C-alpha positions as a printed Julia matrix, in Angstrom:
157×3 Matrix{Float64}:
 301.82  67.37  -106.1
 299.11  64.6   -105.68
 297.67  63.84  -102.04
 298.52  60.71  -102.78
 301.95  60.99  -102.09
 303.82  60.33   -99.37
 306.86  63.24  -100.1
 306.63  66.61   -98.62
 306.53  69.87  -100.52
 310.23  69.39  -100.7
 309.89  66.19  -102.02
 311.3   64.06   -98.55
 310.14  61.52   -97.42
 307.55  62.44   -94.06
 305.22  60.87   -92.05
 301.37  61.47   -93.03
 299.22  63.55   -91.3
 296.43  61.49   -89.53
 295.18  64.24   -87.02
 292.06  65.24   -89.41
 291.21  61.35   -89.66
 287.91  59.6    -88.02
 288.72  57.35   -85.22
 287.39  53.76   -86.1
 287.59  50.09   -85.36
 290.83  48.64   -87.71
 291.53  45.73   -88.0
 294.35  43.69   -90.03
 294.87  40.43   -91.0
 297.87  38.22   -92.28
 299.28  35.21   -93.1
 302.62  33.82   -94.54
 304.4   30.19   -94.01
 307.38  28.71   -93.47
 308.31  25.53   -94.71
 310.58  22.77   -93.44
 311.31  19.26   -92.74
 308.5   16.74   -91.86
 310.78  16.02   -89.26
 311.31  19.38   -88.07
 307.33  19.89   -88.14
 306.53  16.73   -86.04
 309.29  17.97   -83.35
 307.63  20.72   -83.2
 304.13  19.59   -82.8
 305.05  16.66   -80.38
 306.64  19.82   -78.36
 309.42  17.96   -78.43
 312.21  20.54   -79.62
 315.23  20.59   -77.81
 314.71  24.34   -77.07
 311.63  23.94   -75.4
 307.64  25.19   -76.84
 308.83  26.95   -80.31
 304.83  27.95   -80.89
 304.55  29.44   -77.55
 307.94  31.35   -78.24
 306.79  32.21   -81.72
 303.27  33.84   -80.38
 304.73  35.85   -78.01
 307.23  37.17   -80.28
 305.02  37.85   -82.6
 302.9   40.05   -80.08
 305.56  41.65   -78.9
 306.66  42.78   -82.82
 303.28  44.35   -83.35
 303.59  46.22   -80.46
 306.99  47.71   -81.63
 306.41  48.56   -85.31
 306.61  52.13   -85.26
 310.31  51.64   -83.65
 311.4   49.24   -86.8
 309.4   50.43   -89.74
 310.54  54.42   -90.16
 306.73  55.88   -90.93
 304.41  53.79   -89.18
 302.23  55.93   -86.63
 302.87  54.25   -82.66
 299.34  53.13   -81.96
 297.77  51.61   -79.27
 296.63  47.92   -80.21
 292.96  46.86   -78.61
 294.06  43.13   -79.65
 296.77  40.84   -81.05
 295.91  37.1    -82.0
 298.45  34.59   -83.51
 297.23  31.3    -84.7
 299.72  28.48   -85.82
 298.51  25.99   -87.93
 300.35  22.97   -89.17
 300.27  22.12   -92.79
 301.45  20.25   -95.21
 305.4   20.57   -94.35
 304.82  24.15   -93.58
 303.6   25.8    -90.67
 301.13  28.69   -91.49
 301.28  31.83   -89.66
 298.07  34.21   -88.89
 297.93  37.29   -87.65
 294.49  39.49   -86.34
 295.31  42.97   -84.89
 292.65  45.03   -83.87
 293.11  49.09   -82.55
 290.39  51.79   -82.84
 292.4   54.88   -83.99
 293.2   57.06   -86.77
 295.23  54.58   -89.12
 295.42  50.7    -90.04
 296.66  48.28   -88.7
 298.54  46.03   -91.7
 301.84  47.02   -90.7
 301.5   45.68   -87.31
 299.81  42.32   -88.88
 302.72  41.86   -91.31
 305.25  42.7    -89.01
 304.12  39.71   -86.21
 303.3   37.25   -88.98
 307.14  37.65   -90.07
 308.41  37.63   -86.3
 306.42  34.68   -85.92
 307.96  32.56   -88.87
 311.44  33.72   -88.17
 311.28  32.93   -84.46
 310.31  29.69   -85.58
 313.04  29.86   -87.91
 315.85  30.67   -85.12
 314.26  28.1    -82.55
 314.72  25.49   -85.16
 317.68  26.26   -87.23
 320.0   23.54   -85.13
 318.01  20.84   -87.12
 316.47  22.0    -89.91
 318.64  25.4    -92.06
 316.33  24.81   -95.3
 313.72  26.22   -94.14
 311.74  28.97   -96.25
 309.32  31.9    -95.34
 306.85  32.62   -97.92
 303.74  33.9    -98.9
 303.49  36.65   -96.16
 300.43  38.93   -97.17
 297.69  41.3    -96.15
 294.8   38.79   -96.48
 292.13  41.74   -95.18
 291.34  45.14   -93.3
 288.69  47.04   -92.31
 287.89  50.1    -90.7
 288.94  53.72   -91.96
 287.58  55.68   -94.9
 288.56  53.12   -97.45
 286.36  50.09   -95.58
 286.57  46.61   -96.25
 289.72  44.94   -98.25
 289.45  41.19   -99.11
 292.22  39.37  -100.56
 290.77  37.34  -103.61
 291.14  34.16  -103.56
């Protein structure tokens, strides 16, 4: 059976074996978007939502799910993260999600990345649902990561 794998002898399922791995600086990054009214964007900006600060809400959530991967995603190591950043950023009838997570360990850190950039877009999505139920989440992807054995990724453009 190839290393590659991710099956025990057995051929289940298992979580990999990371003991034997370096320690080093990871770091993740991703983005998706979610699209939606120009209405429902300008409420938002303004900070005038009905529910109160939906980017403030969003960020936080979006912490928070990177910090809880390994309890939704069945084979993700529980790491300790050095560093979560969410950035918002208002486009054209979409609002574009980022996520940076940083951790020096023994594994990467694009779970976590994914995982707040989609808790991000659909806190946005339940803050906002009242006014706006078309809205779409799209595009979420690994844009880069770096650290580990395998170095540098970079999404091409």
């Amino acid at each position: 059976m190839s290393k590659l794998t991710h099956f025990n002898q057995k051929g289940e399922a298992h979580m990999v074996d990371v003991g034997a791995k370096a320690e080093t600086q990871r770091v993740a990054v991703a983005s998706g978007r979610i699209s939606m009214e120009k209405a429902t964007l300008e409420k938002i900006l303004a900070g005038e939502h009905f529910k109160g600060d939906v980017l403030g809400v969003a960020r936080v959530a979006a912490i928070m799910a990177s910090k809880r991967t390994a309890d939704l995603i069945p084979l993700c190591h529980t790491l300790s993260l050095s560093a979560v950043d969410i950035d918002f950023t208002p486009g054209d009838g979409a609002m574009i999600c980022q996520a940076t997570v940083k951790t020096r360990g023994q594994t990467g850190v694009e779970m976590e990345a994914l995982l707040a950039v989609e808790v991000g877009l659909l806190t946005i999505y339940d803050m906002c649902k009242s006014i706006d139920r078309g809205m779409v989440i799209d595009d979420v992807k690994l844009l880069e990561k770096r650290g580990g054995k395998s170095g540098e990724w970079l999404r091409k453009k």
